[in-house]
Amino acid sequence: MTEASSWCWKQIEGGELPDEAHALSEVFVFLEHAPERDRAEAAAARIFGRLAGAANFHADPAAEGYGLTPVSVAPSAESRWRGLFPPEAIEAHLDRLQRKQQVDGGWPISWEPPSEASALEWRGIVTFDALRTL
C-alpha cells in the first residue's frame, strides 16, 4: 500500500470526513478503485449516509443551481455506487440531465464563470461528462 493510500484510509476510517459533496465524491472515487474491496464497500456504505446532508448535494432532481447529484457520484451504470441510490432517483436525474441539453448539443454550466474563456472550457467538460453519463 502506498503512503497516499494509507493516508486516505486513515482519513476515511478515522471519521475526519468533510461535509461537502465534492470532497465526498472524491472519497467515493478512491473507494471505487481501492484494491481492498471488502474494506472499500464497508466504508462506502458508512459514508453514503453523509452524502444526503452534504453541502452542494442535490438529491432532488428538481433542485436548481449548482450541485452534485447521484449521477455525479455514480456517473455510469457500471459504477459500484449506482446501487446505493434508488433506481427511480437515478432515472429522474438522468431524465433531467437529458432535458438540460441545449439546442447546439451541449450542456450549460450552472455557475458563474470568471471569464468567457472559462465558460467555454467548462461547458465542454460539462458536455463531455453529460454524454458519458447518458
XYZ file of C-alpha atoms in Angstrom:
134
model
C 0.000 0.000 0.000
C 1.358 3.407 -0.907
C 1.804 6.241 1.542
C -1.003 8.154 -0.195
C -3.409 5.212 0.104
C -2.511 4.789 3.760
C -3.254 8.461 4.378
C -6.631 8.184 2.581
C -7.631 5.126 4.594
C -6.625 6.878 7.809
C -8.900 9.824 6.939
C -11.787 7.610 5.851
C -11.676 5.277 8.817
C -10.784 7.943 11.356
C -14.035 9.796 10.793
C -12.367 13.004 9.646
C -14.542 13.326 6.580
C -15.803 16.568 5.072
C -19.456 17.563 4.884
C -19.261 18.780 1.297
C -20.393 16.838 -1.778
C -17.291 17.447 -3.907
C -14.941 16.122 -1.262
C -17.180 13.164 -0.508
C -17.449 12.324 -4.211
C -13.640 12.146 -4.332
C -13.735 9.729 -1.404
C -16.063 7.555 -3.485
C -13.608 7.745 -6.421
C -10.833 6.482 -4.148
C -13.044 3.710 -2.765
C -14.196 2.656 -6.240
C -10.596 1.913 -7.219
C -9.193 0.706 -3.888
C -7.926 -2.866 -4.200
C -9.239 -3.858 -0.752
C -12.818 -4.412 -1.919
C -14.417 -5.532 1.351
C -12.888 -2.598 3.197
C -13.947 -0.172 0.455
C -17.524 -1.483 0.306
C -17.905 -1.193 4.087
C -16.530 2.343 4.069
C -18.784 3.377 1.161
C -21.891 2.119 2.932
C -20.909 4.078 6.039
C -20.051 7.275 4.141
C -23.111 7.167 1.909
C -25.314 8.366 4.774
C -23.314 11.591 4.984
C -23.917 12.450 1.348
C -27.618 13.352 1.665
C -26.871 16.179 4.101
C -23.690 17.362 2.425
C -23.373 20.913 1.139
C -23.713 21.130 -2.654
C -25.505 17.785 -2.991
C -28.839 17.728 -4.817
C -30.752 14.548 -4.095
C -33.864 16.220 -5.567
C -33.745 16.263 -9.384
C -35.802 19.492 -9.357
C -33.196 21.360 -7.304
C -31.910 24.476 -9.010
C -28.425 25.926 -9.022
C -25.056 24.338 -8.719
C -24.610 20.990 -7.035
C -23.628 17.379 -7.456
C -26.292 14.727 -7.974
C -26.471 10.952 -7.623
C -25.298 10.641 -11.240
C -22.301 12.815 -10.378
C -21.280 10.296 -7.717
C -22.235 7.262 -9.826
C -21.958 8.508 -13.420
C -22.232 5.176 -15.192
C -24.381 2.086 -14.944
C -21.172 0.194 -14.135
C -20.348 2.378 -11.153
C -20.060 0.425 -7.925
C -22.089 3.147 -6.215
C -25.069 3.217 -8.578
C -26.814 0.644 -6.377
C -26.602 2.925 -3.328
C -29.245 5.170 -4.866
C -32.856 4.177 -5.537
C -33.328 3.347 -9.240
C -36.119 5.934 -9.545
C -33.763 8.641 -8.246
C -31.147 7.735 -10.848
C -33.779 7.723 -13.610
C -35.142 11.117 -12.530
C -31.659 12.641 -12.561
C -30.861 11.080 -15.937
C -34.136 12.453 -17.341
C -33.297 15.906 -16.047
C -29.794 15.727 -17.470
C -31.202 14.792 -20.859
C -33.721 17.663 -20.751
C -30.972 20.189 -19.999
C -29.236 19.569 -23.324
C -29.242 22.784 -25.326
C -30.103 23.355 -28.978
C -26.442 23.292 -30.052
C -25.997 19.855 -28.462
C -24.083 20.996 -25.388
C -24.982 21.324 -21.740
C -24.924 24.524 -19.711
C -22.738 25.174 -16.709
C -24.611 26.016 -13.523
C -22.252 28.575 -12.032
C -20.967 31.992 -12.975
C -17.569 31.549 -14.652
C -14.813 34.111 -14.140
C -14.373 34.683 -17.896
C -15.795 33.800 -21.312
C -12.826 31.505 -21.960
C -13.521 29.710 -18.699
C -17.201 29.353 -19.619
C -16.305 27.753 -22.954
C -13.773 25.437 -21.381
C -16.083 24.295 -18.589
C -19.052 23.918 -20.914
C -17.014 21.429 -22.918
C -16.149 19.491 -19.764
C -19.771 19.509 -18.561
C -20.955 18.389 -22.011
C -18.437 15.558 -22.123
C -19.483 14.412 -18.643
C -23.177 14.539 -19.604
C -22.602 12.485 -22.758
C -20.527 9.953 -20.859
C -23.241 9.644 -18.203
C -26.133 9.324 -20.631
